[in-house]
PDB file of C-alpha atoms in Angstrom:
ATOM      1  CA  MET Z   1      13.395   0.711 -14.677  1.00 51.00           C
ATOM      2  CA  PHE Z   2      13.353  -2.018 -12.031  1.00 66.00           C
ATOM      3  CA  THR Z   3      14.647  -5.539 -12.426  1.00 66.00           C
ATOM      4  CA  LYS Z   4      14.790  -8.547 -10.152  1.00 68.00           C
ATOM      5  CA  THR Z   5      18.019  -8.469  -8.171  1.00 72.00           C
ATOM      6  CA  GLU Z   6      20.184 -11.544  -7.692  1.00 77.00           C
ATOM      7  CA  TYR Z   7      21.369 -11.507  -4.080  1.00 81.00           C
ATOM      8  CA  LYS Z   8      24.809 -12.881  -3.296  1.00 85.00           C
ATOM      9  CA  GLY Z   9      26.729 -13.696  -0.166  1.00 90.00           C
ATOM     10  CA  ASN Z  10      25.523 -15.132   3.093  1.00 92.00           C
ATOM     11  CA  LEU Z  11      22.068 -14.286   4.438  1.00 93.00           C
ATOM     12  CA  GLU Z  12      23.334 -11.407   6.570  1.00 94.00           C
ATOM     13  CA  GLU Z  13      25.021  -9.826   3.499  1.00 94.00           C
ATOM     14  CA  GLN Z  14      21.855 -10.328   1.473  1.00 94.00           C
ATOM     15  CA  TYR Z  15      19.733  -8.589   4.089  1.00 96.00           C
ATOM     16  CA  ASP Z  16      22.273  -5.735   4.230  1.00 95.00           C
ATOM     17  CA  MET Z  17      21.881  -5.295   0.465  1.00 94.00           C
ATOM     18  CA  LEU Z  18      18.093  -5.428   0.814  1.00 95.00           C
ATOM     19  CA  SER Z  19      18.113  -2.645   3.392  1.00 96.00           C
ATOM     20  CA  LYS Z  20      20.354  -0.538   1.141  1.00 95.00           C
ATOM     21  CA  GLN Z  21      17.977  -1.135  -1.753  1.00 95.00           C
ATOM     22  CA  LEU Z  22      15.064  -0.081   0.422  1.00 96.00           C
ATOM     23  CA  SER Z  23      16.792   3.154   1.331  1.00 97.00           C
ATOM     24  CA  ALA Z  24      17.526   3.956  -2.303  1.00 94.00           C
ATOM     25  CA  LEU Z  25      13.956   3.101  -3.304  1.00 95.00           C
ATOM     26  CA  LEU Z  26      12.334   5.295  -0.642  1.00 97.00           C
ATOM     27  CA  GLU Z  27      14.754   8.220  -0.679  1.00 96.00           C
ATOM     28  CA  GLY Z  28      12.865  11.484  -1.128  1.00 96.00           C
ATOM     29  CA  GLU Z  29       9.377   9.960  -0.677  1.00 96.00           C
ATOM     30  CA  ASP Z  30       7.404  10.606   2.490  1.00 93.00           C
ATOM     31  CA  ASP Z  31       4.023   9.048   1.635  1.00 97.00           C
ATOM     32  CA  ILE Z  32       3.482   6.131   4.036  1.00 97.00           C
ATOM     33  CA  ILE Z  33       1.271   4.127   1.683  1.00 97.00           C
ATOM     34  CA  ALA Z  34       3.689   4.452  -1.247  1.00 98.00           C
ATOM     35  CA  ASN Z  35       6.652   3.512   0.949  1.00 98.00           C
ATOM     36  CA  LEU Z  36       4.931   0.513   2.553  1.00 98.00           C
ATOM     37  CA  SER Z  37       3.729  -0.666  -0.874  1.00 98.00           C
ATOM     38  CA  ASN Z  38       7.269  -0.598  -2.275  1.00 97.00           C
ATOM     39  CA  ALA Z  39       8.650  -2.199   0.884  1.00 98.00           C
ATOM     40  CA  SER Z  40       6.180  -5.112   0.633  1.00 98.00           C
ATOM     41  CA  ALA Z  41       6.955  -5.549  -3.069  1.00 97.00           C
ATOM     42  CA  LEU Z  42      10.710  -5.560  -2.376  1.00 97.00           C
ATOM     43  CA  LEU Z  43      10.319  -8.186   0.357  1.00 97.00           C
ATOM     44  CA  ASN Z  44       8.056 -10.292  -1.878  1.00 96.00           C
ATOM     45  CA  GLN Z  45      10.768 -10.272  -4.545  1.00 94.00           C
ATOM     46  CA  PHE Z  46      13.576 -11.068  -2.064  1.00 95.00           C
ATOM     47  CA  LEU Z  47      12.050 -13.730   0.200  1.00 96.00           C
ATOM     48  CA  THR Z  48      11.541 -17.320  -0.864  1.00 95.00           C
ATOM     49  CA  ASP Z  49       8.909 -19.731   0.413  1.00 97.00           C
ATOM     50  CA  ILE Z  50       6.447 -17.078   1.553  1.00 97.00           C
ATOM     51  CA  ASN Z  51       2.760 -16.696   0.676  1.00 96.00           C
ATOM     52  CA  TRP Z  52       1.978 -13.303   2.230  1.00 97.00           C
ATOM     53  CA  VAL Z  53       3.979 -10.203   3.154  1.00 98.00           C
ATOM     54  CA  GLY Z  54       2.593  -6.902   4.217  1.00 98.00           C
ATOM     55  CA  PHE Z  55       1.712  -4.348   6.827  1.00 98.00           C
ATOM     56  CA  TYR Z  56      -0.980  -3.666   9.357  1.00 98.00           C
ATOM     57  CA  LEU Z  57      -1.212  -0.086  10.683  1.00 98.00           C
ATOM     58  CA  MET Z  58      -2.438   1.088  14.077  1.00 98.00           C
ATOM     59  CA  LYS Z  59      -5.688   3.013  13.767  1.00 98.00           C
ATOM     60  CA  ASN Z  60      -7.984   3.817  16.683  1.00 97.00           C
ATOM     61  CA  GLY Z  61      -6.376   1.234  18.916  1.00 97.00           C
ATOM     62  CA  GLU Z  62      -6.423  -1.709  16.504  1.00 98.00           C
ATOM     63  CA  LEU Z  63      -4.411  -3.003  13.552  1.00 98.00           C
ATOM     64  CA  VAL Z  64      -5.888  -2.276  10.137  1.00 98.00           C
ATOM     65  CA  LEU Z  65      -4.740  -3.891   6.891  1.00 98.00           C
ATOM     66  CA  GLY Z  66      -2.217  -1.846   4.922  1.00 98.00           C
ATOM     67  CA  PRO Z  67      -0.179  -2.467   1.749  1.00 98.00           C
ATOM     68  CA  PHE Z  68       0.628  -6.138   1.121  1.00 98.00           C
ATOM     69  CA  GLN Z  69       1.475  -8.828  -1.440  1.00 97.00           C
ATOM     70  CA  GLY Z  70      -0.588 -12.019  -1.381  1.00 95.00           C
ATOM     71  CA  LEU Z  71      -4.157 -13.216  -1.080  1.00 94.00           C
ATOM     72  CA  PRO Z  72      -6.842 -10.987   0.463  1.00 94.00           C
ATOM     73  CA  ALA Z  73      -6.348 -10.742   4.193  1.00 94.00           C
ATOM     74  CA  CYS Z  74      -8.142 -10.059   7.460  1.00 93.00           C
ATOM     75  CA  VAL Z  75      -8.871  -6.344   7.660  1.00 96.00           C
ATOM     76  CA  ARG Z  76      -8.852  -5.644  11.420  1.00 97.00           C
ATOM     77  CA  ILE Z  77      -6.893  -7.309  14.244  1.00 97.00           C
ATOM     78  CA  PRO Z  78      -7.354  -6.317  17.890  1.00 97.00           C
ATOM     79  CA  VAL Z  79      -4.202  -5.681  19.947  1.00 97.00           C
ATOM     80  CA  GLY Z  80      -3.384  -8.886  21.847  1.00 95.00           C
ATOM     81  CA  ARG Z  81      -5.089 -11.199  19.312  1.00 95.00           C
ATOM     82  CA  GLY Z  82      -3.244 -13.453  16.911  1.00 95.00           C
ATOM     83  CA  VAL Z  83       0.457 -13.151  16.157  1.00 97.00           C
ATOM     84  CA  CYS Z  84       0.189  -9.547  14.919  1.00 97.00           C
ATOM     85  CA  GLY Z  85      -1.794  -8.334  17.894  1.00 97.00           C
ATOM     86  CA  THR Z  86       0.501 -10.187  20.297  1.00 97.00           C
ATOM     87  CA  ALA Z  87       3.598  -8.584  18.720  1.00 98.00           C
ATOM     88  CA  VAL Z  88       2.025  -5.145  19.317  1.00 98.00           C
ATOM     89  CA  GLN Z  89       1.052  -6.030  22.890  1.00 97.00           C
ATOM     90  CA  LYS Z  90       4.552  -7.333  23.693  1.00 98.00           C
ATOM     91  CA  ARG Z  91       6.341  -4.673  21.558  1.00 98.00           C
ATOM     92  CA  GLU Z  92       8.671  -7.336  20.156  1.00 98.00           C
ATOM     93  CA  THR Z  93       9.276  -9.530  17.147  1.00 98.00           C
ATOM     94  CA  ILE Z  94       7.456 -12.834  17.260  1.00 98.00           C
ATOM     95  CA  VAL Z  95       8.584 -15.857  15.251  1.00 98.00           C
ATOM     96  CA  VAL Z  96       6.107 -18.729  15.115  1.00 97.00           C
ATOM     97  CA  GLU Z  97       7.430 -22.072  13.825  1.00 97.00           C
ATOM     98  CA  ASP Z  98       3.922 -23.578  13.518  1.00 96.00           C
ATOM     99  CA  VAL Z  99       0.991 -21.165  13.517  1.00 94.00           C
ATOM    100  CA  HIS Z 100      -1.419 -24.012  14.267  1.00 91.00           C
ATOM    101  CA  GLN Z 101       0.176 -24.272  17.710  1.00 92.00           C
ATOM    102  CA  PHE Z 102      -0.098 -20.525  18.436  1.00 91.00           C
ATOM    103  CA  PRO Z 103      -3.024 -19.800  20.771  1.00 84.00           C
ATOM    104  CA  GLY Z 104      -5.545 -17.506  19.089  1.00 81.00           C
ATOM    105  CA  HIS Z 105      -3.874 -17.604  15.686  1.00 81.00           C
ATOM    106  CA  ILE Z 106      -5.966 -15.814  13.042  1.00 81.00           C
ATOM    107  CA  ALA Z 107      -6.004 -17.939   9.893  1.00 76.00           C
ATOM    108  CA  CYS Z 108      -6.419 -15.571   6.939  1.00 77.00           C
ATOM    109  CA  ASP Z 109      -4.737 -17.988   4.515  1.00 75.00           C
ATOM    110  CA  ALA Z 110      -5.144 -21.698   5.227  1.00 79.00           C
ATOM    111  CA  ARG Z 111      -1.813 -22.355   3.464  1.00 88.00           C
ATOM    112  CA  SER Z 112       0.175 -20.493   6.115  1.00 93.00           C
ATOM    113  CA  ASN Z 113       2.174 -22.660   8.508  1.00 95.00           C
ATOM    114  CA  SER Z 114       4.778 -20.272   9.964  1.00 97.00           C
ATOM    115  CA  GLU Z 115       4.902 -16.550  10.535  1.00 97.00           C
ATOM    116  CA  ILE Z 116       7.122 -13.659  11.641  1.00 98.00           C
ATOM    117  CA  VAL Z 117       5.778 -10.315  12.841  1.00 98.00           C
ATOM    118  CA  ILE Z 118       7.960  -7.266  13.527  1.00 98.00           C
ATOM    119  CA  PRO Z 119       6.491  -4.197  15.221  1.00 98.00           C
ATOM    120  CA  LEU Z 120       7.054  -0.814  13.535  1.00 98.00           C
ATOM    121  CA  ILE Z 121       8.077   1.497  16.395  1.00 98.00           C
ATOM    122  CA  LYS Z 122       8.744   5.171  15.703  1.00 97.00           C
ATOM    123  CA  ASN Z 123       9.395   7.684  18.513  1.00 97.00           C
ATOM    124  CA  ASP Z 124       8.485   4.948  21.005  1.00 97.00           C
ATOM    125  CA  GLU Z 125       5.017   4.561  19.437  1.00 97.00           C
ATOM    126  CA  ILE Z 126       3.847   1.437  17.586  1.00 98.00           C
ATOM    127  CA  ILE Z 127       2.562   2.556  14.201  1.00 98.00           C
ATOM    128  CA  GLY Z 128       2.037  -0.948  12.816  1.00 98.00           C
ATOM    129  CA  VAL Z 129       3.611  -4.292  12.076  1.00 98.00           C
ATOM    130  CA  LEU Z 130       5.336  -6.121   9.259  1.00 98.00           C
ATOM    131  CA  ASP Z 131       3.715  -9.533   8.872  1.00 98.00           C
ATOM    132  CA  ILE Z 132       5.151 -12.355   6.781  1.00 98.00           C
ATOM    133  CA  ASP Z 133       3.610 -15.831   6.356  1.00 97.00           C
ATOM    134  CA  SER Z 134       5.053 -18.994   4.853  1.00 97.00           C
ATOM    135  CA  PRO Z 135       3.497 -22.288   3.752  1.00 97.00           C
ATOM    136  CA  LEU Z 136       6.525 -24.020   5.318  1.00 97.00           C
ATOM    137  CA  LYS Z 137       6.782 -24.814   9.009  1.00 97.00           C
ATOM    138  CA  ASN Z 138       9.799 -23.287  10.758  1.00 98.00           C
ATOM    139  CA  ARG Z 139      10.569 -21.059   7.724  1.00 98.00           C
ATOM    140  CA  PHE Z 140      12.033 -18.083   9.624  1.00 98.00           C
ATOM    141  CA  THR Z 141      15.530 -18.347  11.147  1.00 97.00           C
ATOM    142  CA  ASP Z 142      17.363 -16.146  13.610  1.00 97.00           C
ATOM    143  CA  ASP Z 143      19.175 -14.644  10.588  1.00 97.00           C
ATOM    144  CA  ASP Z 144      15.789 -13.786   9.038  1.00 98.00           C
ATOM    145  CA  LYS Z 145      14.693 -12.192  12.306  1.00 98.00           C
ATOM    146  CA  LEU Z 146      17.792 -10.016  12.525  1.00 98.00           C
ATOM    147  CA  GLY Z 147      17.723  -9.142   8.826  1.00 98.00           C
ATOM    148  CA  LEU Z 148      14.019  -8.230   8.843  1.00 98.00           C
ATOM    149  CA  GLU Z 149      14.436  -6.143  12.028  1.00 98.00           C
ATOM    150  CA  LYS Z 150      17.207  -4.231  10.256  1.00 98.00           C
ATOM    151  CA  PHE Z 151      14.921  -3.806   7.206  1.00 98.00           C
ATOM    152  CA  VAL Z 152      12.214  -2.378   9.491  1.00 98.00           C
ATOM    153  CA  GLN Z 153      14.679   0.013  11.148  1.00 98.00           C
ATOM    154  CA  THR Z 154      15.599   1.294   7.679  1.00 98.00           C
ATOM    155  CA  LEU Z 155      11.919   1.570   6.715  1.00 98.00           C
ATOM    156  CA  ILE Z 156      10.995   3.527   9.873  1.00 98.00           C
ATOM    157  CA  GLN Z 157      13.232   6.365   8.711  1.00 96.00           C
ATOM    158  CA  TYR Z 158      10.867   6.930   5.766  1.00 96.00           C
ATOM    159  CA  LEU Z 159       7.532   6.720   7.592  1.00 94.00           C
TER     160      LEU Z 159
END
């Protein structure tokens, strides 16, 4: 039923296609775990040079591990701690070129060298974050940031 898609065009066009695929994949489904699981799988298929992609969800004032692709991960992250907790605290996307230079970085996978975290904000409430790690330093570009923020805006419609 599903096959690996070959993405064409510039990075912006590829991210546009990815968001359209996400919409088609999630249409008619309202289960948050199912939708986040498929979103993480879709990103894992699309992105190159990553070693972890997934979600943390806000529960009782802290981030708790949700659906992901990659090695086992830290289960709980306090708001304000690490890249994920800082993105929640600041309510903005954070791109880290070298995680070893980020104060308070939480090293779940020693192979990770760069990271991007995008808050999931619905009805002005943070419900979680999208977290993506790469073994490469400086992996995530401004185009990635914009494309992934668009992906998250599409995803929010189904959560």
